[in-house]
DNA sequence: GTCTATAGGCAGATAGAC
DNA sequence: GTCTATCTGCCTATAGAC
């Protein structure tokens, strides 16, 4: 029920052609941007032709939609996974930041962070998916923050919505800057500082140096 | 001395061809990304030919370097301006965030935020300039934060370097996300939250709702 | 499903006239 | 400095054989 069985458990490892195309395209989009790769890049890596690519994904716009749809699904599953595995709100925030760190470790940007930069050049359906992704993140964080505040595990002064937006933006920005430096700890350090204000047990931020 | 006079004060408004080219190219780069515009885009807007563009900037890579050099100069001047006009550290941080807001109001991203996303596709000299830009921002913020802490106007627990990096990343990310929504207040709200932890006079962040 | 072959357009770039 | 004309290459995309 919760985990629907794959409709066709044929191949050993998820490696049917559409999936492999999406895997490569997604990685290229996260590393080089949606405007930074071509059908030829995917085709050469998979040793197929661009004509074959067009059989599976009629155009780059449709490919982009498919990448985004799969990415959003996977992200939603990851958030569900946090909720089922991690009981307390404090740890959930850290687990949320760790999702970003794991992407950065592959020298990728968050797909939607990248697409947010390219937003003005994207076809309308992709724009809508990017917005939807951030809305979903905001909702999940709001839910988490409010629950944590009710339980006394988290503290924050303003609205949960504003706090959620600051967290998403802060993590996306920390990722954006850490990647050119090739410096994952740089991201982690920023993420910790960003979140520490929400933890009541944190040392008072007034010690000197 | 501080403000060197323009070498050739010929035209009424800064409108020699190289400057107009840089103006258009910079705006396109900040809105669509460096990979999101072409020589033809600039040429058609200025009603010149791409051949003329090549006379002033031999290639897109050189144009990119010129855009970055001018942008970095202007940003450094803006930081100097804050230091000369704004006396206290608290207000300097707010003025710093306002620099970002003024860019966002033109529906642009910070040039180097945009180029950070496209980093893997940039020619080496542009990469170096992007890194240098963020290093300069970090230095300026460190200086400002340390002075503010010494004067008792700012408080923060970790190193000034880590705090500076969190601020740059946080503002860049808040910009990145606010733009797709076309929502400048969204940025300002995130910026305020990001900075409020540095202000000792802020209300303790434990009030309920 | 995958291929060969190719179309049509746009990219960055250059030569040479004015 | 700006132009016309052109080049080469890459881009997305399609037709049609296998």
GROMACS .gro file of C-alpha atoms (C1' of nucleotides) in nm:
model
  454
    1UNK     CA    1   0.000   0.000   0.000
    2UNK     CA    2   0.252   0.257   0.115
    3UNK     CA    3   0.514   0.125  -0.125
    4UNK     CA    4   0.349   0.018  -0.449
    5UNK     CA    5   0.535  -0.265  -0.617
    6UNK     CA    6   0.711  -0.176  -0.941
    7UNK     CA    7   0.475  -0.261  -1.224
    8UNK     CA    8   0.739  -0.454  -1.415
    9UNK     CA    9   1.022  -0.607  -1.210
   10UNK     CA   10   1.209  -0.710  -1.523
   11UNK     CA   11   1.560  -0.568  -1.509
   12UNK     CA   12   1.799  -0.644  -1.221
   13UNK     CA   13   1.892  -0.282  -1.150
   14UNK     CA   14   1.672   0.006  -1.258
   15UNK     CA   15   1.826   0.035  -1.601
   16UNK     CA   16   1.559   0.056  -1.866
   17UNK     CA   17   1.642   0.318  -2.124
   18UNK     CA   18   1.405   0.594  -2.006
   19UNK     CA   19   1.542   0.560  -1.653
   20UNK     CA   20   1.901   0.573  -1.768
   21UNK     CA   21   1.822   0.878  -1.980
   22UNK     CA   22   1.664   1.050  -1.682
   23UNK     CA   23   1.960   0.958  -1.462
   24UNK     CA   24   2.210   1.118  -1.697
   25UNK     CA   25   1.993   1.418  -1.781
   26UNK     CA   26   1.923   1.485  -1.416
   27UNK     CA   27   2.290   1.478  -1.326
   28UNK     CA   28   2.378   1.708  -1.615
   29UNK     CA   29   2.099   1.948  -1.522
   30UNK     CA   30   2.216   1.962  -1.161
   31UNK     CA   31   2.580   2.011  -1.255
   32UNK     CA   32   2.566   2.227  -1.568
   33UNK     CA   33   2.213   2.365  -1.566
   34UNK     CA   34   1.923   2.287  -1.798
   35UNK     CA   35   2.072   2.522  -2.059
   36UNK     CA   36   2.416   2.372  -2.007
   37UNK     CA   37   2.369   2.031  -2.167
   38UNK     CA   38   2.232   1.894  -2.493
   39UNK     CA   39   2.070   1.580  -2.624
   40UNK     CA   40   2.409   1.499  -2.774
   41UNK     CA   41   2.567   1.500  -2.426
   42UNK     CA   42   2.317   1.242  -2.300
   43UNK     CA   43   2.335   1.034  -2.617
   44UNK     CA   44   2.713   1.008  -2.621
   45UNK     CA   45   2.726   0.907  -2.257
   46UNK     CA   46   2.466   0.634  -2.307
   47UNK     CA   47   2.608   0.537  -2.647
   48UNK     CA   48   2.278   0.581  -2.822
   49UNK     CA   49   2.172   0.841  -3.080
   50UNK     CA   50   1.981   1.160  -3.028
   51UNK     CA   51   1.709   1.009  -3.247
   52UNK     CA   52   1.660   0.738  -2.986
   53UNK     CA   53   1.638   1.003  -2.719
   54UNK     CA   54   1.358   1.169  -2.910
   55UNK     CA   55   1.172   0.838  -2.919
   56UNK     CA   56   1.156   0.833  -2.538
   57UNK     CA   57   1.128   1.207  -2.473
   58UNK     CA   58   0.984   1.400  -2.766
   59UNK     CA   59   1.165   1.724  -2.685
   60UNK     CA   60   1.391   1.883  -2.430
   61UNK     CA   61   1.095   2.054  -2.266
   62UNK     CA   62   0.924   1.719  -2.208
   63UNK     CA   63   1.249   1.570  -2.082
   64UNK     CA   64   1.276   1.860  -1.839
   65UNK     CA   65   0.925   1.795  -1.712
   66UNK     CA   66   1.004   1.429  -1.662
   67UNK     CA   67   1.326   1.505  -1.473
   68UNK     CA   68   1.140   1.745  -1.246
   69UNK     CA   69   0.850   1.508  -1.184
   70UNK     CA   70   1.080   1.226  -1.080
   71UNK     CA   71   1.296   1.457  -0.870
   72UNK     CA   72   0.996   1.595  -0.684
   73UNK     CA   73   0.865   1.243  -0.620
   74UNK     CA   74   1.196   1.128  -0.483
   75UNK     CA   75   1.225   1.436  -0.263
   76UNK     CA   76   0.875   1.381  -0.125
   77UNK     CA   77   0.968   1.022  -0.047
   78UNK     CA   78   1.279   1.141   0.132
   79UNK     CA   79   1.069   1.375   0.344
   80UNK     CA   80   0.828   1.092   0.424
   81UNK     CA   81   1.129   0.882   0.517
   82UNK     CA   82   1.248   1.144   0.763
   83UNK     CA   83   0.907   1.156   0.925
   84UNK     CA   84   0.890   0.781   0.965
   85UNK     CA   85   1.250   0.729   1.082
   86UNK     CA   86   1.323   1.045   1.282
   87UNK     CA   87   1.096   1.109   1.579
   88UNK     CA   88   1.192   1.452   1.707
   89UNK     CA   89   1.171   1.784   1.530
   90UNK     CA   90   1.524   1.889   1.613
   91UNK     CA   91   1.673   1.585   1.441
   92UNK     CA   92   1.431   1.623   1.151
   93UNK     CA   93   1.576   1.963   1.067
   94UNK     CA   94   1.924   1.818   1.070
   95UNK     CA   95   1.811   1.531   0.851
   96UNK     CA   96   1.653   1.780   0.614
   97UNK     CA   97   1.983   1.967   0.581
   98UNK     CA   98   2.159   1.636   0.528
   99UNK     CA   99   1.944   1.579   0.218
  100UNK     CA  100   2.106   1.886   0.068
  101UNK     CA  101   2.453   1.782   0.179
  102UNK     CA  102   2.417   1.443   0.010
  103UNK     CA  103   2.337   1.616  -0.320
  104UNK     CA  104   2.631   1.853  -0.283
  105UNK     CA  105   2.863   1.559  -0.217
  106UNK     CA  106   2.791   1.445  -0.572
  107UNK     CA  107   2.904   1.789  -0.687
  108UNK     CA  108   2.547   1.868  -0.780
  109UNK     CA  109   2.322   2.157  -0.699
  110UNK     CA  110   1.964   2.102  -0.589
  111UNK     CA  111   1.784   2.060  -0.922
  112UNK     CA  112   1.529   2.325  -0.835
  113UNK     CA  113   1.793   2.561  -0.702
  114UNK     CA  114   1.964   2.537  -1.038
  115UNK     CA  115   1.636   2.581  -1.225
  116UNK     CA  116   1.547   2.879  -1.006
  117UNK     CA  117   1.857   3.052  -1.144
  118UNK     CA  118   1.754   2.965  -1.500
  119UNK     CA  119   1.389   3.036  -1.427
  120UNK     CA  120   1.338   3.305  -1.689
  121UNK     CA  121   1.451   3.075  -1.970
  122UNK     CA  122   1.237   2.774  -1.872
  123UNK     CA  123   0.920   2.657  -2.046
  124UNK     CA  124   0.607   2.726  -1.844
  125UNK     CA  125   0.544   2.370  -1.718
  126UNK     CA  126   0.894   2.354  -1.575
  127UNK     CA  127   0.847   2.689  -1.404
  128UNK     CA  128   0.532   2.563  -1.239
  129UNK     CA  129   0.709   2.250  -1.116
  130UNK     CA  130   0.992   2.454  -0.967
  131UNK     CA  131   0.747   2.673  -0.777
  132UNK     CA  132   0.558   2.367  -0.661
  133UNK     CA  133   0.877   2.207  -0.533
  134UNK     CA  134   0.958   2.505  -0.314
  135UNK     CA  135   0.600   2.527  -0.191
  136UNK     CA  136   0.613   2.164  -0.085
  137UNK     CA  137   0.940   2.217   0.099
  138UNK     CA  138   0.796   2.519   0.272
  139UNK     CA  139   0.489   2.321   0.379
  140UNK     CA  140   0.690   2.033   0.514
  141UNK     CA  141   0.919   2.262   0.709
  142UNK     CA  142   0.625   2.462   0.845
  143UNK     CA  143   0.464   2.142   0.968
  144UNK     CA  144   0.792   2.029   1.124
  145UNK     CA  145   0.865   2.366   1.284
  146UNK     CA  146   0.519   2.404   1.431
  147UNK     CA  147   0.520   2.053   1.573
  148UNK     CA  148   0.866   2.112   1.719
  149UNK     CA  149   0.758   2.436   1.879
  150UNK     CA  150   0.447   2.274   2.028
  151UNK     CA  151   0.666   2.002   2.179
  152UNK     CA  152   0.919   2.256   2.310
  153UNK     CA  153   1.197   2.111   2.096
  154UNK     CA  154   1.222   2.416   1.875
  155UNK     CA  155   1.190   2.786   1.938
  156UNK     CA  156   1.153   3.073   1.697
  157UNK     CA  157   0.993   3.412   1.718
  158UNK     CA  158   0.817   3.481   1.388
  159UNK     CA  159   0.580   3.274   1.178
  160UNK     CA  160   0.661   2.916   1.085
  161UNK     CA  161   0.612   3.015   0.723
  162UNK     CA  162   0.879   3.283   0.736
  163UNK     CA  163   1.114   3.054   0.922
  164UNK     CA  164   1.059   2.778   0.667
  165UNK     CA  165   1.131   3.014   0.381
  166UNK     CA  166   1.448   3.133   0.545
  167UNK     CA  167   1.566   2.776   0.593
  168UNK     CA  168   1.500   2.670   0.233
  169UNK     CA  169   1.664   2.984   0.098
  170UNK     CA  170   1.955   2.959   0.336
  171UNK     CA  171   2.029   2.597   0.250
  172UNK     CA  172   1.993   2.658  -0.124
  173UNK     CA  173   2.227   2.954  -0.103
  174UNK     CA  174   2.481   2.773   0.111
  175UNK     CA  175   2.485   2.496  -0.149
  176UNK     CA  176   2.518   2.741  -0.434
  177UNK     CA  177   2.827   2.896  -0.280
  178UNK     CA  178   2.990   2.584  -0.140
  179UNK     CA  179   3.002   2.409  -0.476
  180UNK     CA  180   3.240   2.645  -0.659
  181UNK     CA  181   3.478   2.603  -0.365
  182UNK     CA  182   3.434   2.226  -0.377
  183UNK     CA  183   3.383   2.254  -0.003
  184UNK     CA  184   3.112   2.041   0.154
  185UNK     CA  185   3.206   2.133   0.515
  186UNK     CA  186   3.149   2.494   0.417
  187UNK     CA  187   2.788   2.402   0.349
  188UNK     CA  188   2.753   2.201   0.667
  189UNK     CA  189   2.891   2.484   0.877
  190UNK     CA  190   2.646   2.731   0.726
  191UNK     CA  191   2.359   2.486   0.770
  192UNK     CA  192   2.443   2.438   1.138
  193UNK     CA  193   2.448   2.810   1.200
  194UNK     CA  194   2.125   2.854   1.011
  195UNK     CA  195   1.949   2.596   1.226
  196UNK     CA  196   2.113   2.655   1.564
  197UNK     CA  197   1.887   2.952   1.632
  198UNK     CA  198   1.595   2.709   1.641
  199UNK     CA  199   1.744   2.489   1.910
  200UNK     CA  200   1.660   2.604   2.265
  201UNK     CA  201   1.946   2.408   2.418
  202UNK     CA  202   2.202   2.595   2.212
  203UNK     CA  203   2.448   2.806   2.407
  204UNK     CA  204   2.342   3.168   2.427
  205UNK     CA  205   2.488   3.350   2.126
  206UNK     CA  206   2.675   3.611   2.326
  207UNK     CA  207   3.008   3.454   2.409
  208UNK     CA  208   3.297   3.661   2.279
  209UNK     CA  209   3.536   3.470   2.057
  210UNK     CA  210   4.174   6.075  -0.525
  211UNK     CA  211   3.901   5.853  -0.388
  212UNK     CA  212   3.688   5.901  -0.698
  213UNK     CA  213   3.912   5.917  -1.006
  214UNK     CA  214   3.767   6.133  -1.277
  215UNK     CA  215   3.655   5.960  -1.595
  216UNK     CA  216   3.944   5.975  -1.842
  217UNK     CA  217   3.724   6.103  -2.122
  218UNK     CA  218   3.418   6.303  -2.017
  219UNK     CA  219   3.289   6.319  -2.372
  220UNK     CA  220   2.933   6.187  -2.380
  221UNK     CA  221   2.654   6.337  -2.165
  222UNK     CA  222   2.534   6.009  -2.017
  223UNK     CA  223   2.757   5.702  -1.999
  224UNK     CA  224   2.667   5.577  -2.344
  225UNK     CA  225   2.979   5.487  -2.540
  226UNK     CA  226   2.932   5.161  -2.723
  227UNK     CA  227   3.139   4.934  -2.495
  228UNK     CA  228   2.948   5.064  -2.193
  229UNK     CA  229   2.611   5.011  -2.358
  230UNK     CA  230   2.716   4.661  -2.458
  231UNK     CA  231   2.820   4.584  -2.101
  232UNK     CA  232   2.495   4.726  -1.967
  233UNK     CA  233   2.284   4.500  -2.185
  234UNK     CA  234   2.504   4.195  -2.143
  235UNK     CA  235   2.512   4.236  -1.768
  236UNK     CA  236   2.136   4.260  -1.746
  237UNK     CA  237   2.090   3.954  -1.967
  238UNK     CA  238   2.345   3.758  -1.766
  239UNK     CA  239   2.171   3.845  -1.439
  240UNK     CA  240   1.825   3.762  -1.573
  241UNK     CA  241   1.885   3.466  -1.806
  242UNK     CA  242   2.231   3.345  -1.708
  243UNK     CA  243   2.554   3.359  -1.902
  244UNK     CA  244   2.445   3.057  -2.105
  245UNK     CA  245   2.101   3.207  -2.156
  246UNK     CA  246   2.182   3.488  -2.396
  247UNK     CA  247   2.372   3.529  -2.722
  248UNK     CA  248   2.562   3.797  -2.908
  249UNK     CA  249   2.254   3.825  -3.128
  250UNK     CA  250   2.042   3.919  -2.825
  251UNK     CA  251   2.272   4.207  -2.738
  252UNK     CA  252   2.311   4.317  -3.099
  253UNK     CA  253   1.938   4.331  -3.172
  254UNK     CA  254   1.869   4.532  -2.857
  255UNK     CA  255   2.142   4.786  -2.940
  256UNK     CA  256   2.060   4.779  -3.311
  257UNK     CA  257   2.413   4.696  -3.412
  258UNK     CA  258   2.552   4.376  -3.566
  259UNK     CA  259   2.724   4.089  -3.395
  260UNK     CA  260   3.034   4.176  -3.600
  261UNK     CA  261   3.044   4.511  -3.422
  262UNK     CA  262   3.016   4.334  -3.091
  263UNK     CA  263   3.319   4.126  -3.179
  264UNK     CA  264   3.512   4.446  -3.251
  265UNK     CA  265   3.463   4.561  -2.890
  266UNK     CA  266   3.475   4.221  -2.718
  267UNK     CA  267   3.661   3.957  -2.916
  268UNK     CA  268   3.463   3.666  -2.776
  269UNK     CA  269   3.193   3.579  -2.528
  270UNK     CA  270   3.454   3.469  -2.276
  271UNK     CA  271   3.621   3.810  -2.287
  272UNK     CA  272   3.284   3.980  -2.264
  273UNK     CA  273   3.210   3.772  -1.958
  274UNK     CA  274   3.537   3.878  -1.797
  275UNK     CA  275   3.459   4.242  -1.866
  276UNK     CA  276   3.110   4.215  -1.718
  277UNK     CA  277   3.251   4.054  -1.406
  278UNK     CA  278   3.532   4.305  -1.365
  279UNK     CA  279   3.295   4.599  -1.386
  280UNK     CA  280   3.043   4.433  -1.156
  281UNK     CA  281   3.306   4.359  -0.893
  282UNK     CA  282   3.433   4.718  -0.911
  283UNK     CA  283   3.086   4.857  -0.867
  284UNK     CA  284   3.017   4.626  -0.576
  285UNK     CA  285   3.341   4.724  -0.406
  286UNK     CA  286   3.244   5.089  -0.447
  287UNK     CA  287   2.905   5.018  -0.293
  288UNK     CA  288   3.074   4.857   0.008
  289UNK     CA  289   3.305   5.157   0.042
  290UNK     CA  290   2.998   5.378   0.022
  291UNK     CA  291   2.834   5.193   0.310
  292UNK     CA  292   3.144   5.232   0.522
  293UNK     CA  293   3.163   5.604   0.457
  294UNK     CA  294   2.791   5.678   0.495
  295UNK     CA  295   2.680   5.431   0.761
  296UNK     CA  296   2.857   5.456   1.096
  297UNK     CA  297   2.733   5.161   1.299
  298UNK     CA  298   2.774   4.793   1.228
  299UNK     CA  299   2.409   4.708   1.280
  300UNK     CA  300   2.299   4.947   1.007
  301UNK     CA  301   2.581   4.836   0.782
  302UNK     CA  302   2.446   4.483   0.774
  303UNK     CA  303   2.104   4.615   0.681
  304UNK     CA  304   2.257   4.833   0.411
  305UNK     CA  305   2.444   4.530   0.282
  306UNK     CA  306   2.121   4.334   0.251
  307UNK     CA  307   1.963   4.632   0.079
  308UNK     CA  308   2.227   4.606  -0.196
  309UNK     CA  309   2.084   4.266  -0.278
  310UNK     CA  310   1.726   4.388  -0.259
  311UNK     CA  311   1.797   4.666  -0.508
  312UNK     CA  312   1.925   4.410  -0.759
  313UNK     CA  313   1.624   4.187  -0.704
  314UNK     CA  314   1.391   4.482  -0.761
  315UNK     CA  315   1.520   4.493  -1.118
  316UNK     CA  316   1.420   4.129  -1.148
  317UNK     CA  317   1.785   4.035  -1.157
  318UNK     CA  318   1.988   3.785  -0.962
  319UNK     CA  319   2.324   3.879  -0.817
  320UNK     CA  320   2.557   3.828  -1.114
  321UNK     CA  321   2.788   3.604  -0.916
  322UNK     CA  322   2.501   3.409  -0.766
  323UNK     CA  323   2.386   3.333  -1.119
  324UNK     CA  324   2.738   3.246  -1.230
  325UNK     CA  325   2.784   3.025  -0.925
  326UNK     CA  326   2.498   2.812  -1.055
  327UNK     CA  327   2.658   2.797  -1.400
  328UNK     CA  328   3.004   2.759  -1.252
  329UNK     CA  329   3.091   2.427  -1.415
  330UNK     CA  330   3.031   2.566  -1.764
  331UNK     CA  331   3.233   2.888  -1.723
  332UNK     CA  332   3.578   2.957  -1.869
  333UNK     CA  333   3.852   2.956  -1.608
  334UNK     CA  334   3.902   3.334  -1.579
  335UNK     CA  335   3.533   3.382  -1.505
  336UNK     CA  336   3.543   3.111  -1.241
  337UNK     CA  337   3.831   3.285  -1.070
  338UNK     CA  338   3.644   3.615  -1.070
  339UNK     CA  339   3.335   3.456  -0.917
  340UNK     CA  340   3.542   3.305  -0.636
  341UNK     CA  341   3.718   3.634  -0.582
  342UNK     CA  342   3.385   3.818  -0.557
  343UNK     CA  343   3.262   3.591  -0.280
  344UNK     CA  344   3.596   3.612  -0.099
  345UNK     CA  345   3.575   3.991  -0.104
  346UNK     CA  346   3.221   3.983   0.032
  347UNK     CA  347   3.328   3.746   0.305
  348UNK     CA  348   3.619   3.972   0.400
  349UNK     CA  349   3.405   4.282   0.414
  350UNK     CA  350   3.143   4.112   0.627
  351UNK     CA  351   3.406   3.965   0.859
  352UNK     CA  352   3.551   4.309   0.913
  353UNK     CA  353   3.206   4.454   0.975
  354UNK     CA  354   3.101   4.174   1.209
  355UNK     CA  355   3.418   4.186   1.414
  356UNK     CA  356   3.402   4.563   1.451
  357UNK     CA  357   3.037   4.539   1.550
  358UNK     CA  358   3.109   4.276   1.811
  359UNK     CA  359   3.396   4.479   1.954
  360UNK     CA  360   3.163   4.778   1.988
  361UNK     CA  361   2.887   4.566   2.139
  362UNK     CA  362   2.650   4.639   1.852
  363UNK     CA  363   2.653   4.283   1.723
  364UNK     CA  364   2.667   3.946   1.892
  365UNK     CA  365   2.736   3.603   1.751
  366UNK     CA  366   2.881   3.288   1.892
  367UNK     CA  367   3.107   3.133   1.625
  368UNK     CA  368   3.379   3.280   1.410
  369UNK     CA  369   3.322   3.595   1.207
  370UNK     CA  370   3.425   3.401   0.900
  371UNK     CA  371   3.155   3.140   0.946
  372UNK     CA  372   2.898   3.407   1.019
  373UNK     CA  373   3.000   3.602   0.709
  374UNK     CA  374   2.968   3.294   0.492
  375UNK     CA  375   2.627   3.218   0.631
  376UNK     CA  376   2.511   3.571   0.557
  377UNK     CA  377   2.637   3.573   0.197
  378UNK     CA  378   2.489   3.231   0.131
  379UNK     CA  379   2.164   3.316   0.302
  380UNK     CA  380   2.114   3.636   0.106
  381UNK     CA  381   2.209   3.475  -0.225
  382UNK     CA  382   1.967   3.190  -0.159
  383UNK     CA  383   1.686   3.418  -0.049
  384UNK     CA  384   1.731   3.611  -0.372
  385UNK     CA  385   1.739   3.296  -0.579
  386UNK     CA  386   1.406   3.182  -0.439
  387UNK     CA  387   1.229   3.517  -0.421
  388UNK     CA  388   1.276   3.591  -0.790
  389UNK     CA  389   1.065   3.307  -0.935
  390UNK     CA  390   0.783   3.424  -0.709
  391UNK     CA  391   0.838   3.784  -0.817
  392UNK     CA  392   0.826   3.862  -0.448
  393UNK     CA  393   1.074   4.118  -0.315
  394UNK     CA  394   0.921   4.127   0.036
  395UNK     CA  395   0.984   3.755   0.056
  396UNK     CA  396   1.353   3.834   0.024
  397UNK     CA  397   1.341   4.116   0.273
  398UNK     CA  398   1.165   3.901   0.530
  399UNK     CA  399   1.425   3.627   0.495
  400UNK     CA  400   1.707   3.881   0.516
  401UNK     CA  401   1.567   4.028   0.836
  402UNK     CA  402   1.543   3.688   1.000
  403UNK     CA  403   1.891   3.600   0.883
  404UNK     CA  404   2.036   3.913   1.043
  405UNK     CA  405   1.820   3.946   1.352
  406UNK     CA  406   2.023   3.684   1.537
  407UNK     CA  407   2.317   3.927   1.524
  408UNK     CA  408   2.130   4.210   1.693
  409UNK     CA  409   2.154   4.202   2.073
  410UNK     CA  410   1.853   4.426   2.119
  411UNK     CA  411   1.630   4.181   1.936
  412UNK     CA  412   1.354   4.023   2.141
  413UNK     CA  413   1.452   3.685   2.278
  414UNK     CA  414   1.352   3.424   2.023
  415UNK     CA  415   1.134   3.219   2.254
  416UNK     CA  416   0.795   3.384   2.239
  417UNK     CA  417   0.530   3.136   2.135
  418UNK     CA  418   0.320   3.247   1.840
  419DG     C1'  419   1.349   0.068  -3.004
  420DT     C1'  420   1.739   0.195  -3.236
  421DC     C1'  421   1.955   0.330  -3.622
  422DT     C1'  422   2.131   0.654  -4.054
  423DA     C1'  423   2.070   1.060  -4.265
  424DT     C1'  424   1.941   1.503  -4.276
  425DA     C1'  425   1.681   1.919  -4.216
  426DG     C1'  426   1.661   2.404  -4.043
  427DG     C1'  427   1.806   2.717  -3.724
  428DC     C1'  428   2.104   2.953  -3.423
  429DA     C1'  429   2.550   2.976  -3.191
  430DG     C1'  430   3.011   3.219  -3.183
  431DA     C1'  431   3.328   3.395  -3.488
  432DT     C1'  432   3.595   3.604  -3.912
  433DA     C1'  433   3.718   3.856  -4.364
  434DG     C1'  434   3.707   4.244  -4.582
  435DA     C1'  435   3.446   4.665  -4.775
  436DC     C1'  436   3.318   5.122  -4.630
  437DG     C1'  437   3.371   5.152  -3.576
  438DT     C1'  438   3.021   4.952  -3.824
  439DC     C1'  439   2.870   4.710  -4.188
  440DT     C1'  440   2.757   4.274  -4.530
  441DA     C1'  441   2.849   3.828  -4.612
  442DT     C1'  442   2.987   3.405  -4.481
  443DC     C1'  443   3.182   3.005  -4.223
  444DT     C1'  444   3.178   2.620  -3.924
  445DG     C1'  445   2.982   2.387  -3.579
  446DC     C1'  446   2.631   2.254  -3.265
  447DC     C1'  447   2.151   2.256  -3.147
  448DT     C1'  448   1.676   2.036  -3.150
  449DA     C1'  449   1.407   1.772  -3.426
  450DT     C1'  450   1.220   1.452  -3.800
  451DA     C1'  451   1.176   1.090  -4.179
  452DG     C1'  452   1.216   0.650  -4.272
  453DA     C1'  453   1.492   0.197  -4.288
  454DC     C1'  454   1.581  -0.201  -3.999
   0.00000   0.00000   0.00000
